[in-house]
PDB file of C-alpha atoms in Angstrom:
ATOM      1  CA  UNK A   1     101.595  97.706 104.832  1.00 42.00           C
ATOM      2  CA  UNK A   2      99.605  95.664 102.618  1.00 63.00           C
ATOM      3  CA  UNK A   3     100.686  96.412  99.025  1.00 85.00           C
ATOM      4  CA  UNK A   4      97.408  97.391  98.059  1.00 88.00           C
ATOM      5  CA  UNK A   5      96.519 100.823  96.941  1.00 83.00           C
ATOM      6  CA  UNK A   6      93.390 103.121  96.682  1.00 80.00           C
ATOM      7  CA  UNK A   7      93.275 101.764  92.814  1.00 86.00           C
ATOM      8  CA  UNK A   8      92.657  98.007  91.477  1.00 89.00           C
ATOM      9  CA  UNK A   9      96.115  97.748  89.542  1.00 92.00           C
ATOM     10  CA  UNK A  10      94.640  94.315  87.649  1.00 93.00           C
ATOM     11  CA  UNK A  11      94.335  96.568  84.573  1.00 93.00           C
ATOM     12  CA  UNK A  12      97.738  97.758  84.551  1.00 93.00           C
ATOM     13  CA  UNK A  13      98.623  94.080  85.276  1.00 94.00           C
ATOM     14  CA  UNK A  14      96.635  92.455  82.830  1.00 93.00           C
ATOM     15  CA  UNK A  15      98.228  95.268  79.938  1.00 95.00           C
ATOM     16  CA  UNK A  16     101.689  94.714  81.357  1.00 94.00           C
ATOM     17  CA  UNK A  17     101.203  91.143  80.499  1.00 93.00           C
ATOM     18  CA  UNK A  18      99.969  91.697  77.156  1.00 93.00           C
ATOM     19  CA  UNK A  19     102.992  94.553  76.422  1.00 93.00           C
ATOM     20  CA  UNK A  20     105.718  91.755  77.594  1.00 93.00           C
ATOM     21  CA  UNK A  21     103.671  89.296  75.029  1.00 93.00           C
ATOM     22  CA  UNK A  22     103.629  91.634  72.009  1.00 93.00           C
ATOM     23  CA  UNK A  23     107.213  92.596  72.045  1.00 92.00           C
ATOM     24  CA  UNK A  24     108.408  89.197  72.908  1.00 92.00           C
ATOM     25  CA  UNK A  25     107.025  87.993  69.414  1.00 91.00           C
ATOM     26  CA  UNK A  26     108.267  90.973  67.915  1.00 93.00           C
ATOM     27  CA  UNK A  27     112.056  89.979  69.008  1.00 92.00           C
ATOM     28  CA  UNK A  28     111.163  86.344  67.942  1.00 92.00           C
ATOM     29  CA  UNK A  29     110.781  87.621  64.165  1.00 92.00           C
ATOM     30  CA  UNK A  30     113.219  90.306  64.423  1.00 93.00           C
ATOM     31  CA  UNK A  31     116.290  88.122  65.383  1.00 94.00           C
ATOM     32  CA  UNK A  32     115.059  85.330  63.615  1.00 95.00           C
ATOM     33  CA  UNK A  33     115.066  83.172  66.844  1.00 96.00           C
ATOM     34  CA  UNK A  34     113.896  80.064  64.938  1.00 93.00           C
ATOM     35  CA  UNK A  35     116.802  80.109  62.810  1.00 95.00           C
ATOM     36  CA  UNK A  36     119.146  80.563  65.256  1.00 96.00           C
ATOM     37  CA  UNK A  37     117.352  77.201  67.713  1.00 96.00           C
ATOM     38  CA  UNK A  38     117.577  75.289  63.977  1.00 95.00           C
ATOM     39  CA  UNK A  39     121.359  75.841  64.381  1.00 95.00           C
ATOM     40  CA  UNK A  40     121.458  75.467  67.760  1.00 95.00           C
ATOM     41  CA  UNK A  41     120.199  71.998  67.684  1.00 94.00           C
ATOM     42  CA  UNK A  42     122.563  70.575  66.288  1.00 92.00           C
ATOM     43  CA  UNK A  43     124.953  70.449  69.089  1.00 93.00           C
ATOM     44  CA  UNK A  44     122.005  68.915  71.228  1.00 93.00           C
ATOM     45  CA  UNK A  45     123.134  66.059  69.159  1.00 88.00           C
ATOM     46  CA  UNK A  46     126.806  65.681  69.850  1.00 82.00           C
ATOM     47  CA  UNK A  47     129.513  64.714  72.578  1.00 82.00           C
ATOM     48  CA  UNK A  48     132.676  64.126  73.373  1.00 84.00           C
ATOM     49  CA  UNK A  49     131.417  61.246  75.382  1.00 89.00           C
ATOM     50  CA  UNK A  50     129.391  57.614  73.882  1.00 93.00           C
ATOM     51  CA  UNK A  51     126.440  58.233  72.591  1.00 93.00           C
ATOM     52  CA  UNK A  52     125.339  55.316  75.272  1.00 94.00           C
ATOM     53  CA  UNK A  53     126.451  57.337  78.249  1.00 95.00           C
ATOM     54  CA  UNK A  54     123.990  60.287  77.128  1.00 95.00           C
ATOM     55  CA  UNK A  55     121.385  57.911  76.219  1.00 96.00           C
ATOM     56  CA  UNK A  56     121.657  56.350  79.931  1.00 96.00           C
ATOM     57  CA  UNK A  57     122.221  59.676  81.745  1.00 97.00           C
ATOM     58  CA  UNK A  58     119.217  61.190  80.066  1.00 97.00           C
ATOM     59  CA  UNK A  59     116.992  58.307  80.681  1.00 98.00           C
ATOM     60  CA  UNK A  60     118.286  58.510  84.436  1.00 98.00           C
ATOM     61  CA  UNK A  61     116.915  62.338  84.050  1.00 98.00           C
ATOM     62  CA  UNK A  62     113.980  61.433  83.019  1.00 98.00           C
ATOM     63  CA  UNK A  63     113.352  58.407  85.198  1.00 98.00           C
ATOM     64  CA  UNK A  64     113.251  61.114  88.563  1.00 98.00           C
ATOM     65  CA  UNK A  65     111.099  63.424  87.099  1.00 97.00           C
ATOM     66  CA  UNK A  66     108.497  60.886  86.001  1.00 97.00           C
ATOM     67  CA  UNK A  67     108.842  59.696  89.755  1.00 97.00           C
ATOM     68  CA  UNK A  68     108.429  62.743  91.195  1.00 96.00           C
ATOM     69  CA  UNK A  69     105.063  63.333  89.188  1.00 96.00           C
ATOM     70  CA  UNK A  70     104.021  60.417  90.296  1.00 96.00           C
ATOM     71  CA  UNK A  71     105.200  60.768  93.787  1.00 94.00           C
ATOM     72  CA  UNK A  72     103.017  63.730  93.302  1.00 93.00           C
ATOM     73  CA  UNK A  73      99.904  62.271  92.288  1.00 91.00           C
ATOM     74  CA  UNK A  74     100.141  59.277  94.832  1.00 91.00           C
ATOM     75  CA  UNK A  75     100.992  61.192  97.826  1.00 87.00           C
ATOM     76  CA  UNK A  76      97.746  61.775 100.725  1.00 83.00           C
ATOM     77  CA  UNK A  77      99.509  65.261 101.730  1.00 82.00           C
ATOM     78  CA  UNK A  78     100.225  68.310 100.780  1.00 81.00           C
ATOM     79  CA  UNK A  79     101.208  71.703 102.655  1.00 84.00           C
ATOM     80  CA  UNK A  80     100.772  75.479 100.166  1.00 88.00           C
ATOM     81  CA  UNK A  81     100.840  78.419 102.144  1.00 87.00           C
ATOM     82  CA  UNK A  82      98.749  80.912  99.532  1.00 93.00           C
ATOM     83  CA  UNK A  83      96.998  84.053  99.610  1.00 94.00           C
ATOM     84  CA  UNK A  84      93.498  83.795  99.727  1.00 94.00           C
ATOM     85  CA  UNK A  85      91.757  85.957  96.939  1.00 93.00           C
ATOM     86  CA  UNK A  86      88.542  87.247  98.799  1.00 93.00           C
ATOM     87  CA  UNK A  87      89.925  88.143 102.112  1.00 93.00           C
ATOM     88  CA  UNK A  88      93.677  88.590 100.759  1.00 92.00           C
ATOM     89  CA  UNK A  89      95.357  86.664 103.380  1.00 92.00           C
ATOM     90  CA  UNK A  90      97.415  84.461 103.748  1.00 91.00           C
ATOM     91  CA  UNK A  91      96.159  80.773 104.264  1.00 92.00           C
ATOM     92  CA  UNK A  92      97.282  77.291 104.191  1.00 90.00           C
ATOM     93  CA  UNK A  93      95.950  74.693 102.275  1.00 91.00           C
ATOM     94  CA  UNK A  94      96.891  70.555 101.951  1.00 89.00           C
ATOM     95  CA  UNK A  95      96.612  69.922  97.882  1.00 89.00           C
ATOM     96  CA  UNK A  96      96.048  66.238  96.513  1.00 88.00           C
ATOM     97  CA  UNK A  97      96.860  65.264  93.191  1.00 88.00           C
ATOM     98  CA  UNK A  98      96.097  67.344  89.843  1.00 89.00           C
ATOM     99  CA  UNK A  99      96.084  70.715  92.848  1.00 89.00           C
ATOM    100  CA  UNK A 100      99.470  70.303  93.374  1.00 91.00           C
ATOM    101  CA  UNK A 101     100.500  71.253  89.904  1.00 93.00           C
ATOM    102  CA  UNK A 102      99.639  75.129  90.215  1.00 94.00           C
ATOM    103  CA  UNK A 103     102.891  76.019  91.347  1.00 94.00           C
ATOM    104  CA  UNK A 104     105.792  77.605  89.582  1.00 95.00           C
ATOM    105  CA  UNK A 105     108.544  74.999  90.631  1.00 95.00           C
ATOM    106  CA  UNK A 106     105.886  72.170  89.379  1.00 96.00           C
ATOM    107  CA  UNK A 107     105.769  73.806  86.467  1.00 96.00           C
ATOM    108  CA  UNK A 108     109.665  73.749  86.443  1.00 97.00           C
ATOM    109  CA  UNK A 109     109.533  70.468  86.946  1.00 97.00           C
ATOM    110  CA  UNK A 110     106.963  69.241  83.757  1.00 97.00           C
ATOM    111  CA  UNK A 111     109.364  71.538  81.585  1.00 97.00           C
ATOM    112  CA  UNK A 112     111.992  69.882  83.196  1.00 97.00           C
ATOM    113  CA  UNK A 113     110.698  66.250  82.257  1.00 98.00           C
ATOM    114  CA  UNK A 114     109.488  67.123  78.692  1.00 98.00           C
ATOM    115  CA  UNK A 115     112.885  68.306  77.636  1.00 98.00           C
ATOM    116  CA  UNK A 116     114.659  64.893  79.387  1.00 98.00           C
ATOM    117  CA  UNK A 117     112.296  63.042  76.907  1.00 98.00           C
ATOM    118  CA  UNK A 118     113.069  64.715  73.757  1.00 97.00           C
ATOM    119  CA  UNK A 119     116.782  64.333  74.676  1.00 97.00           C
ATOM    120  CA  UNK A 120     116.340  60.849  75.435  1.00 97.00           C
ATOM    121  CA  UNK A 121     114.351  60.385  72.126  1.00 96.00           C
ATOM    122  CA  UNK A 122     117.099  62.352  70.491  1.00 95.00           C
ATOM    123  CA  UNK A 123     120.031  60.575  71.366  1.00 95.00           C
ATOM    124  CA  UNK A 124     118.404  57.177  71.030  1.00 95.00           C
ATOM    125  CA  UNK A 125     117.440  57.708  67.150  1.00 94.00           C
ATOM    126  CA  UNK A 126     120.918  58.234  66.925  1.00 91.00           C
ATOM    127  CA  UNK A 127     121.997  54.760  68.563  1.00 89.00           C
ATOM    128  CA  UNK A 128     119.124  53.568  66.964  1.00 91.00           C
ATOM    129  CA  UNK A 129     119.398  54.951  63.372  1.00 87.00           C
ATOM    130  CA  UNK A 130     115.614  56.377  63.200  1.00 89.00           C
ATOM    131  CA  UNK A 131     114.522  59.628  62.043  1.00 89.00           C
ATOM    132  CA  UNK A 132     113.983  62.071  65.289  1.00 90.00           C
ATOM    133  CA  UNK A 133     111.925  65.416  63.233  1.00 93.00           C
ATOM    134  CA  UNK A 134     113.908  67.978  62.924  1.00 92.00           C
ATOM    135  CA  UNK A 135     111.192  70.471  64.095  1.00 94.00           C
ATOM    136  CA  UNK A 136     111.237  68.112  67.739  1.00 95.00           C
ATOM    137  CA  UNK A 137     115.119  69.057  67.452  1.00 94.00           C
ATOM    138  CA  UNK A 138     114.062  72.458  67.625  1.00 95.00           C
ATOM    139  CA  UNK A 139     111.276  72.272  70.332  1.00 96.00           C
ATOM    140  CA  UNK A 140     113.764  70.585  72.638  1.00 97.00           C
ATOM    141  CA  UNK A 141     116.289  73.425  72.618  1.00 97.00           C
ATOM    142  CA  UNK A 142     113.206  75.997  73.094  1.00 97.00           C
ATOM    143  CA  UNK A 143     112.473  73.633  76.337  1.00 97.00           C
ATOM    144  CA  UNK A 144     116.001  73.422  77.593  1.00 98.00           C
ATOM    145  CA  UNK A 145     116.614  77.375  77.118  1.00 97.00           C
ATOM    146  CA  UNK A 146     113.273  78.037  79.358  1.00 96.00           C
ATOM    147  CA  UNK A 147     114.219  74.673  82.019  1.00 97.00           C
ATOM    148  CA  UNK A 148     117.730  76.640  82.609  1.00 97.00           C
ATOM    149  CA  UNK A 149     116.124  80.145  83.736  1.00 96.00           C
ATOM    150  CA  UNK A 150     113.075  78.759  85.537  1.00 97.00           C
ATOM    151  CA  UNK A 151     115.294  76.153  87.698  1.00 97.00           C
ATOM    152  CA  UNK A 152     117.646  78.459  88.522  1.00 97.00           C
ATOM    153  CA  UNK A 153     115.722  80.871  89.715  1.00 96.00           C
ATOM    154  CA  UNK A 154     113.294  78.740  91.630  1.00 96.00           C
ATOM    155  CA  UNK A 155     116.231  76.996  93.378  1.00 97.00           C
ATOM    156  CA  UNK A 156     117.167  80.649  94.149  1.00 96.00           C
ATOM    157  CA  UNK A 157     114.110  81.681  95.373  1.00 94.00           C
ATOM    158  CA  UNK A 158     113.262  78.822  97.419  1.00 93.00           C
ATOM    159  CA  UNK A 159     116.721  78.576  99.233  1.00 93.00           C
ATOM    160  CA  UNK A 160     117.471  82.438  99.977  1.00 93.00           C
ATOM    161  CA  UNK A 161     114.233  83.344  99.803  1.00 89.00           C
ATOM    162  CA  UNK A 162     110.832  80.350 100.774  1.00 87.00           C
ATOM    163  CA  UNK A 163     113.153  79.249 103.269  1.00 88.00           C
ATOM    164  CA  UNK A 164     114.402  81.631 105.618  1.00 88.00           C
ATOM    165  CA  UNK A 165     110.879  82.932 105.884  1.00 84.00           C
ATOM    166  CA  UNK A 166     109.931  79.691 106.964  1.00 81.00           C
ATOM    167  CA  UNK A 167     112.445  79.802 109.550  1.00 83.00           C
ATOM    168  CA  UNK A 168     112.135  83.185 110.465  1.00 84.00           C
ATOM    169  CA  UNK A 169     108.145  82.694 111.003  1.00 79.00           C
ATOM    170  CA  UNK A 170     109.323  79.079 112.900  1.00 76.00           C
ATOM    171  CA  UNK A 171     107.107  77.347 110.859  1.00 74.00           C
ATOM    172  CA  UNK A 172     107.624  73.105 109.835  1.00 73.00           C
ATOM    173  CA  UNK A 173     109.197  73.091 106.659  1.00 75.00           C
ATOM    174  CA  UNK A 174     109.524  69.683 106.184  1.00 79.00           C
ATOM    175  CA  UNK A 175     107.693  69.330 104.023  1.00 79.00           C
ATOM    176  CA  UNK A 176     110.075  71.136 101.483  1.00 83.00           C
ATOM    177  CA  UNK A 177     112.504  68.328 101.592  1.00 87.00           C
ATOM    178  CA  UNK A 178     110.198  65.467 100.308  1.00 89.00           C
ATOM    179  CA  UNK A 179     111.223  63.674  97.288  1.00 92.00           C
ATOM    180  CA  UNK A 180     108.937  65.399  94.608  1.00 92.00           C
ATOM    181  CA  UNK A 181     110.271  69.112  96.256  1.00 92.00           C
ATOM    182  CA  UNK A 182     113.756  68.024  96.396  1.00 94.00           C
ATOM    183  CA  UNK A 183     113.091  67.398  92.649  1.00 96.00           C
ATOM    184  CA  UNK A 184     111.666  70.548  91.920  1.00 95.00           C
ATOM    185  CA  UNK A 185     114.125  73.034  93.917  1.00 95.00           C
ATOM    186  CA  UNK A 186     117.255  70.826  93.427  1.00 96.00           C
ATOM    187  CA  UNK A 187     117.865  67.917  91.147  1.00 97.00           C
ATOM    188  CA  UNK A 188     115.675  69.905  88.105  1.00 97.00           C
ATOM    189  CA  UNK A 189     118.687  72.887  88.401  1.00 98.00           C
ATOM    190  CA  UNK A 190     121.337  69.700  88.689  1.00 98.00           C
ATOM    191  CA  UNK A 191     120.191  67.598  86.275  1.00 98.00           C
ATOM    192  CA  UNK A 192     120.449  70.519  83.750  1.00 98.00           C
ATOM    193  CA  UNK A 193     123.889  71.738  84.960  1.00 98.00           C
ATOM    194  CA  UNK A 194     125.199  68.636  84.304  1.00 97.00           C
ATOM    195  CA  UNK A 195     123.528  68.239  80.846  1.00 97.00           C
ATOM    196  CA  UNK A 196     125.443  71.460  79.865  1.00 97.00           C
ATOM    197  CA  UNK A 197     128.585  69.973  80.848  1.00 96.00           C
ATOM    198  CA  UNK A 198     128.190  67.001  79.151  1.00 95.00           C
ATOM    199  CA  UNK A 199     127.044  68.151  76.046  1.00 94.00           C
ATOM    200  CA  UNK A 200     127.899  72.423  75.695  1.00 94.00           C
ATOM    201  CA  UNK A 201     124.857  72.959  73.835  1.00 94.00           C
ATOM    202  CA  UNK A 202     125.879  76.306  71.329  1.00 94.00           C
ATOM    203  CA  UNK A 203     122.962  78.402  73.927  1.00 96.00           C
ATOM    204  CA  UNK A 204     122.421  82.088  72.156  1.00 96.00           C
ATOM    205  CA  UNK A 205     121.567  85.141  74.500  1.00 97.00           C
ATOM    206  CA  UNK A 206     118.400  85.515  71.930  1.00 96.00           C
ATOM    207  CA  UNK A 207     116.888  82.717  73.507  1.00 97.00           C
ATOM    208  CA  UNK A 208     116.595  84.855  76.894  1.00 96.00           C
ATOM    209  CA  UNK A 209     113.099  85.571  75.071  1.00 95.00           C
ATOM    210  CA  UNK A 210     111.400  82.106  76.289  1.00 96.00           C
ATOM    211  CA  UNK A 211     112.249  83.211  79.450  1.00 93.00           C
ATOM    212  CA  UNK A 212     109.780  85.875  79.187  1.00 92.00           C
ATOM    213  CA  UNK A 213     107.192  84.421  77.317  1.00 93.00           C
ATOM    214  CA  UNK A 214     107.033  81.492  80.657  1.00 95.00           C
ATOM    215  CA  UNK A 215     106.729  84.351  83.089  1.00 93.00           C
ATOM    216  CA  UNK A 216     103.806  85.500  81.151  1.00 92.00           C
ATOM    217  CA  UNK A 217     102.135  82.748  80.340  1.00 94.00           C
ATOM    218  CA  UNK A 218     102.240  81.959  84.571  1.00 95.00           C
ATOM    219  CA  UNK A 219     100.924  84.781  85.770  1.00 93.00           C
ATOM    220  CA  UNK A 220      98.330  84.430  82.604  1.00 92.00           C
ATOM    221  CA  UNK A 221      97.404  81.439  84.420  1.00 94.00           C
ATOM    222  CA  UNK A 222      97.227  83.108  87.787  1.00 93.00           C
ATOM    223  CA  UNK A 223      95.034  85.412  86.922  1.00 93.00           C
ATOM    224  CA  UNK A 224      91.839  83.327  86.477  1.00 93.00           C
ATOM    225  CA  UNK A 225      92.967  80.492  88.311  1.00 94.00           C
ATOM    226  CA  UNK A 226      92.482  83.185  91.549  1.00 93.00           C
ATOM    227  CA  UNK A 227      89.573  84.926  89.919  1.00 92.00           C
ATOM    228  CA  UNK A 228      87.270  81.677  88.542  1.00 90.00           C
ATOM    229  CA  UNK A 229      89.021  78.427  89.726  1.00 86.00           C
ATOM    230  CA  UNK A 230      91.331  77.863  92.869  1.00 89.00           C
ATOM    231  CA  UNK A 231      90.069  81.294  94.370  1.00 93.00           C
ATOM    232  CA  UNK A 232      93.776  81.884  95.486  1.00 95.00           C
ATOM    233  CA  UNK A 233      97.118  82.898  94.250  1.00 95.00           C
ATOM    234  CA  UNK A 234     100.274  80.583  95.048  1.00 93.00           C
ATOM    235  CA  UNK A 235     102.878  83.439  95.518  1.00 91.00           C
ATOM    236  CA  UNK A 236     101.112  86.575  97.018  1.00 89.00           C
ATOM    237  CA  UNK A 237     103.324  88.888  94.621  1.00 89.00           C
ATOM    238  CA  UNK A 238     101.106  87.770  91.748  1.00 91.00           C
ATOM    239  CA  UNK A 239      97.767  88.782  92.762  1.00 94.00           C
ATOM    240  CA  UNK A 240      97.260  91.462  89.994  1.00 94.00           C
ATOM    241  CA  UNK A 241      95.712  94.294  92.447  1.00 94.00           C
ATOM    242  CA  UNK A 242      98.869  95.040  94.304  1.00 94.00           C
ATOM    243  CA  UNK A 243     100.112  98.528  94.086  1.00 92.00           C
ATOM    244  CA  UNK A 244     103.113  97.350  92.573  1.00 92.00           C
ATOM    245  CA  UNK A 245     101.851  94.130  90.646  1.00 92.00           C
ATOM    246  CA  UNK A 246     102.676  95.689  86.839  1.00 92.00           C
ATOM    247  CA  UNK A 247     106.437  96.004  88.253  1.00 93.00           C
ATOM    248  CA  UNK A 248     106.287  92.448  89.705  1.00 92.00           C
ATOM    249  CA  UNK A 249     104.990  90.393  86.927  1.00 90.00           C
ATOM    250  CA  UNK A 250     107.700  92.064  85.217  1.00 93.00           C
ATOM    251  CA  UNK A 251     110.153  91.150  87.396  1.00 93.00           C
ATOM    252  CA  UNK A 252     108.930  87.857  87.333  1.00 91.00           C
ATOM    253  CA  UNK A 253     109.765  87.424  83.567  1.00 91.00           C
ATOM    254  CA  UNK A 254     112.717  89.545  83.467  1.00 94.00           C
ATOM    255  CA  UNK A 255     114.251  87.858  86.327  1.00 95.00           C
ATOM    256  CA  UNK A 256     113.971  84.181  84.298  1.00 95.00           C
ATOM    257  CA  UNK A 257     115.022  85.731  81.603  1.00 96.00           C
ATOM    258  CA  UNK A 258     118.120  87.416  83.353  1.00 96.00           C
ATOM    259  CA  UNK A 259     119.055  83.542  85.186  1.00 97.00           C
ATOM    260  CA  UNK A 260     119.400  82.252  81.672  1.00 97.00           C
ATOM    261  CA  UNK A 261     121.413  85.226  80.374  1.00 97.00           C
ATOM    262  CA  UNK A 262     123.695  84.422  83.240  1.00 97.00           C
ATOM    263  CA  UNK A 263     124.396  80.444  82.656  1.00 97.00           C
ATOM    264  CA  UNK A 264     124.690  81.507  78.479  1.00 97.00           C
ATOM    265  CA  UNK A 265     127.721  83.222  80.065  1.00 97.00           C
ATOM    266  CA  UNK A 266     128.768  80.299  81.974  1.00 97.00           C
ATOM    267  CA  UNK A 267     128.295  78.327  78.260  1.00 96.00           C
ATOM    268  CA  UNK A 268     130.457  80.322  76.640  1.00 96.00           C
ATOM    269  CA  UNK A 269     133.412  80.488  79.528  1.00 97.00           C
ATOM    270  CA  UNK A 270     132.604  75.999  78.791  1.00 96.00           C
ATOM    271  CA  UNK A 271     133.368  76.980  75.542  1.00 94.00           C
ATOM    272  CA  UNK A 272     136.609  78.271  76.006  1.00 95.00           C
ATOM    273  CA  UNK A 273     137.758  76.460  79.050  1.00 96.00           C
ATOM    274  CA  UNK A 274     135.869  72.868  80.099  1.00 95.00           C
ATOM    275  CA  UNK A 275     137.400  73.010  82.861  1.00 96.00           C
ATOM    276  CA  UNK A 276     136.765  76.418  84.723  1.00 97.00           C
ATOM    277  CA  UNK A 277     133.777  76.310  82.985  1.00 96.00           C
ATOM    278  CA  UNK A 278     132.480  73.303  84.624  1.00 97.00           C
ATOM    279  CA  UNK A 279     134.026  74.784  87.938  1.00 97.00           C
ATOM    280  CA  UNK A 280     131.620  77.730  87.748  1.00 97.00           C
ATOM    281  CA  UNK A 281     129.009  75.877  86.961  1.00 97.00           C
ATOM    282  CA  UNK A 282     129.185  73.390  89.426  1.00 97.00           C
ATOM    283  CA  UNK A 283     129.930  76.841  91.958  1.00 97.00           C
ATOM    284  CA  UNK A 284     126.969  78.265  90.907  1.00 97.00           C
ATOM    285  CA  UNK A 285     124.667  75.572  91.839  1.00 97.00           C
ATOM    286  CA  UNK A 286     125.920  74.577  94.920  1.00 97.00           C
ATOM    287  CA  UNK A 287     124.923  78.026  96.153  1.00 97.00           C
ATOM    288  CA  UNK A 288     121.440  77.699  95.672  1.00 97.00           C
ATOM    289  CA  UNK A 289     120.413  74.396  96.134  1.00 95.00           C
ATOM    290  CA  UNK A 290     119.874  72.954  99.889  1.00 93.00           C
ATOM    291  CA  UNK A 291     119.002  69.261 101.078  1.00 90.00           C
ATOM    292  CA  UNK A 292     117.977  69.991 105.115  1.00 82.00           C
ATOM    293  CA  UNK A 293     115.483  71.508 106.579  1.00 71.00           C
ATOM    294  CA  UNK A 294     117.027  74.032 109.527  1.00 67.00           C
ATOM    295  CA  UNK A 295     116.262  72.512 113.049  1.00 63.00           C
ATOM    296  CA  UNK A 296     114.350  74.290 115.677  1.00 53.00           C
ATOM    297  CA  UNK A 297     111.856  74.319 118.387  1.00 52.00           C
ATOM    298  CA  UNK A 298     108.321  75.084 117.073  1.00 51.00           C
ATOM    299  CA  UNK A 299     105.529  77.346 118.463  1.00 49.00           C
ATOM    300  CA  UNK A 300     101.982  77.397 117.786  1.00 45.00           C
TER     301      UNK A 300
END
C-alpha cells in the first residue's frame, strides 16, 4: 500500500498548512502570548545557584552545539535515506555540508544553539552589568518553548521509531551515533532538561502555540524544497500527495505541540516539588534517548 490515492492531496496539504497558520496567530493575539513570554522571562534570569555556574553551564551548551555544526560542515560523509519526489521511492543519498541541514533534528539542533546563546548572553550581562534588550529576553523564551517540543519528540521518534526500522530492515546505522547525531537526538533533549532543572523557567501551556507554528513552517519548507530544490522529501510522511498528508502535517505540529504540553506539566510538578520533579524529568529522558547502535550481522 503506497499511501497515495486516486487524488493529488497537495491542495488539501498546502490549505491545512495555511488553516494551522491562521489560527495559530489568532491564539497569539487572543491570549496575549507576548505578554505572558514578557513575564515569563523573567525567571530565565534567576537561580538558586551562582550566576557563574549558569554562565559556565550555558557556555558548555553552547560550546557542543557550535561543534556539532561544525562537525557538520567539516565532515566528507553523510548517509539520508529519503523519498525521492519523481519516482516516490525511497533512496539513499550521502549529503556534504550546507545539504545536511534539511532535516528536522538539524533544525532541532540550530534552535537548540540559538537559544544556548541568548542564555549565555543573558546571564553574562548580568555578571557583567550590561544591558541584555528586553525584547532578546523575550525571543529566548519563544526559542526555549519550541527547543523543548521539537527535542523531545525527535529523540522520540528517532529511538522508538528511525531506529528499530533500521534494525528491522538490517540496515548500518552507524551512522546515527556520530557526534553531530548524538547531538541532535540526545544531548539537544539533555541539555534542555537540565536547563529546566537548573533554572524552573515559569513555562505557560499558551506557549504550546510555537510548537505549531515550527511544524508548519517545516513542512512549508518541504514543500518546495521537494518540488524546486532537493527534488526529495527527508521523512516520506511529508510529501504533500499522500492520501493522508492533511492528517499528517497535522500531526506533525500537534504532536510538538503536545511534547511541550507534557514537560509544562513536568515544570509545574518542579514547581511544587524539586525533587520529584527533577526525578521525572530526568525519567522521562532516559526513555528516549539511546547512545549504541544495536549489533547484528548485515545482508546486502
Amino acid at each position: 500500500m503506497s499511501g497515495y490515492g486516486e487524488k493529488d492531496s497537495t491542495g488539501k496539504s498546502v490549505l491545512t498548512l495555511g488553516v494551522i497558520t491562521v489560527v495559530s496567530f489568532g491564539f497569539l493575539f487572543y491570549w496575549n502570548v507576548f505578554s505572558l513570554l514578557e513575564v515569563a522571562s523573567a525567571s530565565f534570569l534567576s537561580s538558586s545557584l551562582p550566576n557563574i555556574l549558569i554562565v559556565c553551564w550555558r557556555t558548555f551548551c553552547l560550546l557542543i552545539g557550535v561543534s556539532a555544526i561544525v562537525y557538520m560542515f567539516r565532515m566528507k560523509t553523510g548517509t539520508m535515506v529519503v523519498l525521492d519526489h519523481e519516482s516516490r521511492r525511497e533512496k539513499t543519498l550521502h549529503p556534504l555540508g550546507i545539504k545536511k541541514f534539511v532535516t528536522f533534528s538539524s533544525w532541532t539542533l540550530l534552535c537548540n544553539v540559538l537559544y544556548f546563546s541568548l542564555a549565555t548572553l543573558s546571564s553574562l550581562s548580568l555578571t557583567f552589568s550590561f544591558t541584555f534588550p528586553p525584547w532578546l529576553n523575550i525571543i529566548q523564551v519563544l526559542i526555549f518553548s519550541t527547543a523543548l517540543g521539537s527535542a523531545f519528540l525527535t529523540s522520540t521518534i528517532v529511538r522508538y521509531i528511525i531506529l528499530p526500522a533500521e534494525v528491522k530492515q538490517k540496515r548500518m546505522h552507524e551512522h546515527q551515533f556520530y557526534f553531530h547525531n548524538q547531538t541532535m537526538h540526545n544531548f539537544v533533549t539533555i541539555f534542555l532538561a537540565v536547563e529546566i532543572i537548573l533554572i524552573q523557567p515559569a513555562l505557560q501551556p499558551h506557549f504550546a502555540i510555537f510548537g505549531l507554528f515550527f511544524g508548519a513552517l517545516y513542512a512549508l519548507f518541504a514543500y518546495p524544497f521537494a518540488y524546486y530544490g532537493g527534488g526529495y522529501y527527508v521523512y516520506s510522511f511529508l510529501d504533500p500527495r499522500l492520501r493522508l498528508a492533511p492528517l499528517l502535517v497535522t500531526g506533525l505540529a500537534t504532536a510538538i505541540s503536545l511534547f511541550y504540553l507534557g514537560i509544562w506539566v513536568l515544570t509545574v510538578i518542579l514547581e511544587l516539588n524539586t525533587f520529584f520533579g527533577s526525578i521525572a524529568i530526568l525519567v522521562w529522558v532516559s526513555l528516549i534517548v539511546q547512545f549504541r547502535h544495536e549489533e547484528f550481522e548485515h545482508t546486502e
